[in-house]
PDB file of C-alpha atoms and ligand atoms in Angstrom:
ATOM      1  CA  UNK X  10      23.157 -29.832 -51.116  1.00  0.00           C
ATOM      2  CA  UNK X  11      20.220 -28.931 -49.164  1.00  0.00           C
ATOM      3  CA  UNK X  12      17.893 -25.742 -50.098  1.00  0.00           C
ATOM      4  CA  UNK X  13      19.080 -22.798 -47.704  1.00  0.00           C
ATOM      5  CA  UNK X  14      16.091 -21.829 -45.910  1.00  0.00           C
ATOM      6  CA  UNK X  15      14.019 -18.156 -46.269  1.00  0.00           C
ATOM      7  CA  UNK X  16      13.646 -16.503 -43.227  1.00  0.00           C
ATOM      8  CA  UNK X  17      10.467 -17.144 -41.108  1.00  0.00           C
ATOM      9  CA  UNK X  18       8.188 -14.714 -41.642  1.00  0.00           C
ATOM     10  CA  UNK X  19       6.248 -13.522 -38.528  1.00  0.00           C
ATOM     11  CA  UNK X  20       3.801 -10.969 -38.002  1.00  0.00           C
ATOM     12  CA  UNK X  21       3.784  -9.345 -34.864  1.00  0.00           C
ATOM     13  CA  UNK X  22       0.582  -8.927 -33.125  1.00  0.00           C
ATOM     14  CA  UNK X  23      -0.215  -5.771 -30.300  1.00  0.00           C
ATOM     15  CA  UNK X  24      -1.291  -2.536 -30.294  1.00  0.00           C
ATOM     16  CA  UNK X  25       1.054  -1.818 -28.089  1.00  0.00           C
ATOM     17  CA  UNK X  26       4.479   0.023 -29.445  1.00  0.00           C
ATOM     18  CA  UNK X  27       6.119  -0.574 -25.924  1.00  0.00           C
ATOM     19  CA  UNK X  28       5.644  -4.674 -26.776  1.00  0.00           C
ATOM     20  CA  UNK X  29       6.101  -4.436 -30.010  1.00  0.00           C
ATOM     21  CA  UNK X  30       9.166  -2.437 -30.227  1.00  0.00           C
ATOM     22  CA  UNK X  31      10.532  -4.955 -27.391  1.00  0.00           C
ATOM     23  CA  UNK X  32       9.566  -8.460 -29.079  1.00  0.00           C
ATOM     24  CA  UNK X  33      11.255  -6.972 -32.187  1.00  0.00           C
ATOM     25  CA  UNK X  34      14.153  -6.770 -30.994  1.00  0.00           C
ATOM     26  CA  UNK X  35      13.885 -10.315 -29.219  1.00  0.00           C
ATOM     27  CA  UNK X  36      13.241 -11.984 -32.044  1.00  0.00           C
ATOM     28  CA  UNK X  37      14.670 -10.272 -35.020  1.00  0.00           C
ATOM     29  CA  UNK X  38      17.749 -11.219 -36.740  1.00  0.00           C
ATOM     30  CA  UNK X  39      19.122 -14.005 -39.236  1.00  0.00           C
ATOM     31  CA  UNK X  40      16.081 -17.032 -38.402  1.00  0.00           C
ATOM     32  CA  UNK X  41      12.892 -14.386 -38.327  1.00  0.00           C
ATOM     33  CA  UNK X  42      11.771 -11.686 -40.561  1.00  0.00           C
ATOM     34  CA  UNK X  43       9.259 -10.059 -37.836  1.00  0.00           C
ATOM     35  CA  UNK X  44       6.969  -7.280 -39.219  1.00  0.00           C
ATOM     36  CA  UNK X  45       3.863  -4.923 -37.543  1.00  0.00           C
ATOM     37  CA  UNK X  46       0.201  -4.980 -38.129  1.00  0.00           C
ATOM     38  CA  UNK X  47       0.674  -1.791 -40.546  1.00  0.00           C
ATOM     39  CA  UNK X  48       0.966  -3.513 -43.830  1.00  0.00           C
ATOM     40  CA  UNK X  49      -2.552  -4.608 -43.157  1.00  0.00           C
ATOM     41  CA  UNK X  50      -6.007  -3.136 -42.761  1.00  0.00           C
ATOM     42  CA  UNK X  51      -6.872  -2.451 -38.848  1.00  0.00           C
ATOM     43  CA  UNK X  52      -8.065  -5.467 -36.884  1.00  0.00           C
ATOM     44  CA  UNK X  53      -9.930  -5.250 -34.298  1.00  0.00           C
ATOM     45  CA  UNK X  54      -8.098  -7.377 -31.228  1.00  0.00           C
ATOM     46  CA  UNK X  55     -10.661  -9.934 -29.470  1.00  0.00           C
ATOM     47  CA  UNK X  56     -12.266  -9.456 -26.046  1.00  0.00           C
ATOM     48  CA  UNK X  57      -9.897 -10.414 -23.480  1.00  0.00           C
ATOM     49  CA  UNK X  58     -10.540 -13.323 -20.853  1.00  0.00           C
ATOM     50  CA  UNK X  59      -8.899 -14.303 -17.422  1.00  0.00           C
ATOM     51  CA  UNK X  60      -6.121 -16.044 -18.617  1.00  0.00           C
ATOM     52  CA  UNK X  61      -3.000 -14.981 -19.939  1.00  0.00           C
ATOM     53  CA  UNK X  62      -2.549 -18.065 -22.820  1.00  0.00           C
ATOM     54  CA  UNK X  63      -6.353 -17.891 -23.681  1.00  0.00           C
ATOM     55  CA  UNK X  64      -5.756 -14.004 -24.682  1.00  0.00           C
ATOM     56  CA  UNK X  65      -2.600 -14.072 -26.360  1.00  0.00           C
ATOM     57  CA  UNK X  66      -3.768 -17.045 -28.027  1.00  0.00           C
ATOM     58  CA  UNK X  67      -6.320 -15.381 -28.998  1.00  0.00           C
ATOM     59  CA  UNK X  68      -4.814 -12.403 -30.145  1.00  0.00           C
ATOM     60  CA  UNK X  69      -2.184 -14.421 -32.396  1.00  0.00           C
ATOM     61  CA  UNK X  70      -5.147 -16.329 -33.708  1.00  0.00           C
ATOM     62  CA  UNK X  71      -7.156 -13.316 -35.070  1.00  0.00           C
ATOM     63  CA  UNK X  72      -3.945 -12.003 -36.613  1.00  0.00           C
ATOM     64  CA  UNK X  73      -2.984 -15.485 -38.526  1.00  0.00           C
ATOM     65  CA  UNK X  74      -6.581 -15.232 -39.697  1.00  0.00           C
ATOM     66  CA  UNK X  75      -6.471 -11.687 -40.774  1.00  0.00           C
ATOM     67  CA  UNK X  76      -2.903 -11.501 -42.335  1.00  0.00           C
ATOM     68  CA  UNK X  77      -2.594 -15.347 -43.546  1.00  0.00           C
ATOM     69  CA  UNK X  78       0.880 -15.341 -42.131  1.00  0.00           C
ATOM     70  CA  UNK X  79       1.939 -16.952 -39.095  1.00  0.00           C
ATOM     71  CA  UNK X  80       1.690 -14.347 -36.070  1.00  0.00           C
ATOM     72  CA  UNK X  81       2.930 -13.665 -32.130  1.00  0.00           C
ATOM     73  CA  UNK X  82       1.085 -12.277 -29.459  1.00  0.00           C
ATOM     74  CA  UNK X  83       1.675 -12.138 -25.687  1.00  0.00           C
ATOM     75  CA  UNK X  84      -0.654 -11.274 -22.730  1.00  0.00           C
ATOM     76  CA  UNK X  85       1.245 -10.074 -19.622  1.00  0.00           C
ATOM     77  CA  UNK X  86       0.833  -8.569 -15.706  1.00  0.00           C
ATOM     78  CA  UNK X  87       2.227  -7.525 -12.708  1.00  0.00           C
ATOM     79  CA  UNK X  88       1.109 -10.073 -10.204  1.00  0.00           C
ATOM     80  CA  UNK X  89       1.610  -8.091  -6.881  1.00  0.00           C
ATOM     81  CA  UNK X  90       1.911 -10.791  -3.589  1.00  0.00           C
ATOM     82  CA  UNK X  91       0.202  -8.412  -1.087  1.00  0.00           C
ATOM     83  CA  UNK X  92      -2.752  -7.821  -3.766  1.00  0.00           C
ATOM     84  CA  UNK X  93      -3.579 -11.886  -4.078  1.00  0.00           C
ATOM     85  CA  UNK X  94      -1.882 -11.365  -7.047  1.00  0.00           C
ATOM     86  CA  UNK X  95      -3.527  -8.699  -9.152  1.00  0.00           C
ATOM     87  CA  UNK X  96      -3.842  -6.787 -11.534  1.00  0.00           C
ATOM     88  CA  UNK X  97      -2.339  -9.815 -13.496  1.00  0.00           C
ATOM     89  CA  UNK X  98      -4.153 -10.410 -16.660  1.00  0.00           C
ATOM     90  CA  UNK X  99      -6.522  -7.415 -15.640  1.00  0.00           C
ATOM     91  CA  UNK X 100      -3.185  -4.998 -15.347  1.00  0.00           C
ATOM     92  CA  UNK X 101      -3.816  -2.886 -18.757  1.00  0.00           C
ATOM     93  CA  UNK X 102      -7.227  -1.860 -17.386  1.00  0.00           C
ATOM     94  CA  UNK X 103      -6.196  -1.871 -13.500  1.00  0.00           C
ATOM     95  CA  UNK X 104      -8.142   1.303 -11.849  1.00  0.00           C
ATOM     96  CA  UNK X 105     -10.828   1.376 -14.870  1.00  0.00           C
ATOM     97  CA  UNK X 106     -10.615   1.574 -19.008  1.00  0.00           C
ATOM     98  CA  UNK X 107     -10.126   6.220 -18.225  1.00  0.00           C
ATOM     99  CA  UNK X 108      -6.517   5.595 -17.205  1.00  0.00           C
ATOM    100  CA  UNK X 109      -3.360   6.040 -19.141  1.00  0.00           C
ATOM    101  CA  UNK X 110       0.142   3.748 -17.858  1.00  0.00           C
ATOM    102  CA  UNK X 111       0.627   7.099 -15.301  1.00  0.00           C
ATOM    103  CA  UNK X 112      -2.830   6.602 -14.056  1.00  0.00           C
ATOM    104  CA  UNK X 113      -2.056   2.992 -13.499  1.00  0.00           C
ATOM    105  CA  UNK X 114       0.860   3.572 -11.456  1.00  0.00           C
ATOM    106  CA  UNK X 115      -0.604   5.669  -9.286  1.00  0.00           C
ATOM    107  CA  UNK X 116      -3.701   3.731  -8.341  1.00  0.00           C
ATOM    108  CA  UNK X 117      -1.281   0.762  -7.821  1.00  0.00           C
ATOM    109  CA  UNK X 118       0.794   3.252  -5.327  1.00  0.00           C
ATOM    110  CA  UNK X 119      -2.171   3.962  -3.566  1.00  0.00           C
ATOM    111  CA  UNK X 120      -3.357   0.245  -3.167  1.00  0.00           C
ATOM    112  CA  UNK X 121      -0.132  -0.257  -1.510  1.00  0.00           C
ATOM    113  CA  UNK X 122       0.767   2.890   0.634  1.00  0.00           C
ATOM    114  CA  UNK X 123      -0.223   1.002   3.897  1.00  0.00           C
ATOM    115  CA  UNK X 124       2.526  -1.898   2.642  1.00  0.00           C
ATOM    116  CA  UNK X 125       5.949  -1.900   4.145  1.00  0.00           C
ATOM    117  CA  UNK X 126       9.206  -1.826   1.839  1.00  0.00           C
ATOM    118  CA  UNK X 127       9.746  -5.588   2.475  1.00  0.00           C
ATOM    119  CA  UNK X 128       6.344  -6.709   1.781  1.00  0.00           C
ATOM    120  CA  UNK X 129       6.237  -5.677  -2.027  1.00  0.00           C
ATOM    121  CA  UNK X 130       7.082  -8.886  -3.827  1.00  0.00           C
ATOM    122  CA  UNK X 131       5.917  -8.516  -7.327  1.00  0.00           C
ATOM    123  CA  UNK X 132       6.467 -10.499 -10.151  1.00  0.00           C
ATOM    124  CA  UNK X 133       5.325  -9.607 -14.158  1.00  0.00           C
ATOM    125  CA  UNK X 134       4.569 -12.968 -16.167  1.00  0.00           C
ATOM    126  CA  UNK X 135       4.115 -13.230 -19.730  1.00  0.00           C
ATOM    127  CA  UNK X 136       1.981 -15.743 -22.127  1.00  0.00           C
ATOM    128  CA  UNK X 137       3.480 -15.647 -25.773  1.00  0.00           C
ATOM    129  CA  UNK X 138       1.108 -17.561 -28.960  1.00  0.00           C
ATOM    130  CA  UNK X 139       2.174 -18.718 -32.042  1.00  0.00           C
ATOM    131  CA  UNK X 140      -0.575 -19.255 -34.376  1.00  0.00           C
ATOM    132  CA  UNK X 141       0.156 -20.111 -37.913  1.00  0.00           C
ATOM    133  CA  UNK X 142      -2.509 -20.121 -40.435  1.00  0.00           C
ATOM    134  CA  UNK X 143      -4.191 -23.149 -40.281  1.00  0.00           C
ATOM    135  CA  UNK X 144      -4.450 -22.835 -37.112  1.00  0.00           C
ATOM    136  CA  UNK X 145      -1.379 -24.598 -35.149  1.00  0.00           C
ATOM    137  CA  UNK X 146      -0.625 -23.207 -32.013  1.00  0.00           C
ATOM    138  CA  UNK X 147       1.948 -23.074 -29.449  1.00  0.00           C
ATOM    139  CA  UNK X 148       3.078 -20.855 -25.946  1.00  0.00           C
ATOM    140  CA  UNK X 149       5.638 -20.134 -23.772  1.00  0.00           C
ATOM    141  CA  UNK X 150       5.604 -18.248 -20.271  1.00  0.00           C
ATOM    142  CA  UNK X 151       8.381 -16.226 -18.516  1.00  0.00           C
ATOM    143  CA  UNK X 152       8.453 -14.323 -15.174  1.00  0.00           C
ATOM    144  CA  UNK X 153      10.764 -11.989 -13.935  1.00  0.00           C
ATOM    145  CA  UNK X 154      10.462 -11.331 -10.116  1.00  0.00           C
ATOM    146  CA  UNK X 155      10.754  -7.987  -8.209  1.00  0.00           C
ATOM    147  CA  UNK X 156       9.581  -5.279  -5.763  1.00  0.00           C
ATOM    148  CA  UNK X 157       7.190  -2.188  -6.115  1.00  0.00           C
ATOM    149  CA  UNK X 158       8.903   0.757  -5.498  1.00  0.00           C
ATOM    150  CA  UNK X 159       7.539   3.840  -3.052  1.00  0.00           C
ATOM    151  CA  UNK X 160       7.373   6.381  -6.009  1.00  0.00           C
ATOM    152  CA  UNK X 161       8.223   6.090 -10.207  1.00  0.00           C
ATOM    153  CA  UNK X 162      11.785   6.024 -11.259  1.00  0.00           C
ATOM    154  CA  UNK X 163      13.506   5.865 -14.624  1.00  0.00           C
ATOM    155  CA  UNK X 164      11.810   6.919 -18.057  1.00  0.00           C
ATOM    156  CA  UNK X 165      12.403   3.993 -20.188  1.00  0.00           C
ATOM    157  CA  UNK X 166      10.256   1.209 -20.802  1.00  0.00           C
ATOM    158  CA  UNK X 167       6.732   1.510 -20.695  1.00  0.00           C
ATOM    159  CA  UNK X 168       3.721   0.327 -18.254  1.00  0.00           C
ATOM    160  CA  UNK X 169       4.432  -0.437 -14.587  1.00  0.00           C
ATOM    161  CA  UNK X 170       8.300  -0.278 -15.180  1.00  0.00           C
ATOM    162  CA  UNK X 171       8.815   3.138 -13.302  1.00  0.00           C
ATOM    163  CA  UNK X 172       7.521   1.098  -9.818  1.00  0.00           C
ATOM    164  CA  UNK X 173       9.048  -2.344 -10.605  1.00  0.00           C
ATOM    165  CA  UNK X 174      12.668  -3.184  -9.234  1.00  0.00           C
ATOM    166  CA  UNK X 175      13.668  -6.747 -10.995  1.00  0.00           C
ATOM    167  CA  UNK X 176      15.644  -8.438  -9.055  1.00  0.00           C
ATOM    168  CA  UNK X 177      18.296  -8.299  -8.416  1.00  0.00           C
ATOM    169  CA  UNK X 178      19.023  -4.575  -9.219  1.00  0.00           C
ATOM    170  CA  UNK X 179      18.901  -2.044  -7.516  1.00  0.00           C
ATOM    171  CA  UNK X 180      17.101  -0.147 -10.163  1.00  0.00           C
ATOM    172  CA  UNK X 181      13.588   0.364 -11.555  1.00  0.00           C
ATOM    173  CA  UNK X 182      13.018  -1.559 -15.055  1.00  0.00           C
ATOM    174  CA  UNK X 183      12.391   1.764 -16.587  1.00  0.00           C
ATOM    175  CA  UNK X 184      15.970   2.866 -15.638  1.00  0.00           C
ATOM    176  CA  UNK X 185      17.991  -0.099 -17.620  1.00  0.00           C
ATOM    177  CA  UNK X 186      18.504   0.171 -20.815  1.00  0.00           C
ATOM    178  CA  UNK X 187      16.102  -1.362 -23.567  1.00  0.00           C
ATOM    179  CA  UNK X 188      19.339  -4.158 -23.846  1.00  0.00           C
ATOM    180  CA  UNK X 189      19.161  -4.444 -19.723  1.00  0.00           C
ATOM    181  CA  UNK X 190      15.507  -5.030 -19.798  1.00  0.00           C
ATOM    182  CA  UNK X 191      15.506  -7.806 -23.072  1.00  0.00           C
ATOM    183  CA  UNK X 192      18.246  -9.662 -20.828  1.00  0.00           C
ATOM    184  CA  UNK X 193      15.841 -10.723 -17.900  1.00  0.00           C
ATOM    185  CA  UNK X 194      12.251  -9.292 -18.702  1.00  0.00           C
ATOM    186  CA  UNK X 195       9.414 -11.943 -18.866  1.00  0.00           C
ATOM    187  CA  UNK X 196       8.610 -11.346 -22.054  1.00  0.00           C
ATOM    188  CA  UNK X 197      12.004 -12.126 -23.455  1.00  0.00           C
ATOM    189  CA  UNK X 198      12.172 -15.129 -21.443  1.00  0.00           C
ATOM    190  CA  UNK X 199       9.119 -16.109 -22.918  1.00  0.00           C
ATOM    191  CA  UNK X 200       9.740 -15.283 -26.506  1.00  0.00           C
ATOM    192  CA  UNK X 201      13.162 -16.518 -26.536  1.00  0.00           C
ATOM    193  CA  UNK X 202      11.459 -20.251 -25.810  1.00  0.00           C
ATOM    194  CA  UNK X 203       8.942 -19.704 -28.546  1.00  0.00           C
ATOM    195  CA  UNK X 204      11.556 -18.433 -31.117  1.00  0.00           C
ATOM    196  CA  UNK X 205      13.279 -22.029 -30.362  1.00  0.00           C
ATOM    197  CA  UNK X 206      10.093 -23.501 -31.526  1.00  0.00           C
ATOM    198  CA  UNK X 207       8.423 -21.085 -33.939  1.00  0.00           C
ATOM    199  CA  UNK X 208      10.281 -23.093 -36.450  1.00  0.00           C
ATOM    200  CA  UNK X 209       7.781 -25.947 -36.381  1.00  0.00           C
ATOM    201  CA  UNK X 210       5.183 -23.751 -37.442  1.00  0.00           C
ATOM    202  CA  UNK X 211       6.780 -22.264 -40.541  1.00  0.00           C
ATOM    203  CA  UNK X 212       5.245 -23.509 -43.998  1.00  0.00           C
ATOM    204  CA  UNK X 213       7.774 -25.607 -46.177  1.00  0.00           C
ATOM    205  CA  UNK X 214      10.467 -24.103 -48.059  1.00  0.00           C
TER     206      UNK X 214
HETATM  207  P1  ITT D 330      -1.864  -5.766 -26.668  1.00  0.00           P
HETATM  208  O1  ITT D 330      -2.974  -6.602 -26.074  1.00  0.00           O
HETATM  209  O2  ITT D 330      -2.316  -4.968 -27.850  1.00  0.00           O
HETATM  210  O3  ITT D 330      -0.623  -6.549 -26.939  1.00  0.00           O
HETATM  211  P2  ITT D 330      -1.873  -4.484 -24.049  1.00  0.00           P
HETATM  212  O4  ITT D 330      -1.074  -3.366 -23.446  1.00  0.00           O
HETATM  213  O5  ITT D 330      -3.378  -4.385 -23.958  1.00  0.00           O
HETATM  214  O6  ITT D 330      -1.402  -4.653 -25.572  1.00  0.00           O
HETATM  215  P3  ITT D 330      -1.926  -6.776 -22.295  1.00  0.00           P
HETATM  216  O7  ITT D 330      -3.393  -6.959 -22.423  1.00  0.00           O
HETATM  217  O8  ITT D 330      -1.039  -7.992 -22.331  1.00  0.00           O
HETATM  218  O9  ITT D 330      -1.366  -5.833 -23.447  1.00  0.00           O
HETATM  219  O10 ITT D 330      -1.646  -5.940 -20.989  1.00  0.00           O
HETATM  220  C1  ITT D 330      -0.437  -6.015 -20.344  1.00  0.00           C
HETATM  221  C2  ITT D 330      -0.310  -4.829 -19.400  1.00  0.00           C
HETATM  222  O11 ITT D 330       0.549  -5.248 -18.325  1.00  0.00           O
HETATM  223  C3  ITT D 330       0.368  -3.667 -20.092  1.00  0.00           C
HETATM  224  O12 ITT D 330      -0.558  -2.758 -20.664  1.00  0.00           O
HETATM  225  C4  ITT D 330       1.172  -3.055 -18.922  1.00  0.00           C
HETATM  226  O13 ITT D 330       0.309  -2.229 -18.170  1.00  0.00           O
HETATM  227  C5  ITT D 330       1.530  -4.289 -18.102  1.00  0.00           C
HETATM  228  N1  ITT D 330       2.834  -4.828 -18.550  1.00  0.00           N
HETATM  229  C6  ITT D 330       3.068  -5.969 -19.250  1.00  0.00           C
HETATM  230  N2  ITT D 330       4.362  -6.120 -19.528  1.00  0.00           N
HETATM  231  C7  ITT D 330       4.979  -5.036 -19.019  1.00  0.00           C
HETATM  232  C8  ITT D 330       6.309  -4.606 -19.014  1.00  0.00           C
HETATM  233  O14 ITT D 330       7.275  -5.280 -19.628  1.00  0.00           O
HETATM  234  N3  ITT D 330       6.585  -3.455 -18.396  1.00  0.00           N
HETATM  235  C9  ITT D 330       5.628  -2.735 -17.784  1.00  0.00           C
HETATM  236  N4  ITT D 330       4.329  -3.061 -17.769  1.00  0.00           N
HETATM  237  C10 ITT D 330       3.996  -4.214 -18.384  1.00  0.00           C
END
């Protein structure tokens, strides 16, 4: 009969509880045993670079070096159409490193005031890594397409969500529940793909 497998360990790797609370519950149940960066000493996350796979990459590779287990990362945006596209890999520090998420949404408001309700096709993408510790490595993208909204709505979520209508609802992201937003979102999209191949990168049994 063949050995029942262990479940995968994976360490999850952001300093972000919004992410982190959301990829939890995307990948945890009966294949992964997912845990935080708290069992561990601090680690100090990389600078970032233009791209979203070379920073979550990145991010999953300094983790796998510093815990020894295999670990997750994504990098993610809003890509706003009228904007050529930005903040996208730039959207944490969008406006300068002083703001908080609120700060961000209102700069992003501003940059659009002049745009009209039908001109505000956004779209948030997301890079997740798998890096195991010797240093294999694989990614998967999703995107979820939307609007930006005239003013926040909704208090769920975290980020842009208050000014991004996925579509197609007629709600914010931060007004669906966390269930709503794990059924579309980009990042679940992408970390559902990598879950079906995070398997590869498990040691033996
Ligand atoms: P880690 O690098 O520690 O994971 P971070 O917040 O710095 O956390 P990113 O560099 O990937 O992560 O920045 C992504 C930013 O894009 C994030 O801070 C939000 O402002 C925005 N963002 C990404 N996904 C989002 C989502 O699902 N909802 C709202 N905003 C999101």
């Amino acid at each position: 009969m063949p050995a029942q497998r262990e479940r995968i360990r994976v360490v999850v790797a952001t300093g972000n509880p919004g992410k982190w609370a959301e990829i939890r519950a995307i990948l945890d149940g009966a294949v992964f045993d997912v845990c935080g960066l708290d069992e561990w000493a601090p680690v100090d996350f990389p600078e970032e670079g233009a791209d979203y796979a070379t920073n979550a990459i990145l991010k999953a590779r300094t983790v796998a070096h510093h815990t020894g287990e295999l670990a997750v990362a994504d990098d993610s945006g809003l890509e706003v159409e009228a904007l050529d596209n930005a903040p996208g890999p730039y959207s944490a520090r969008y406006g300068g490193e002083a703001l908080d998420d609120t700060g961000r949404v209102a700069h992003l408001l501003q940059a659009l005031k002049a745009v009209a309700p039908d001109q505000r096709r956004a779209r948030f993408v997301c890079v997740a890594a798998a890096v195991s510790p010797d240093g294999r490595t694989i990614t998967a993208r999703g995107e979820c397409p939307g609007q930006i909204l005239t003013a926040p709505r909704g208090r769920g979520g975290f980020g842009y969500d208050p000014i991004f209508q996925p579509a197609p609802h007629d709600r914010a992201m931060a007004e669906l529940s966390s269930q709503e937003k794990n059924s579309l979102s980009h990042r679940a999209q992408a970390f559902r793909a990598l879950a079906n191949q995070l398997p590869t990168l498990a040691p033996p049994p």
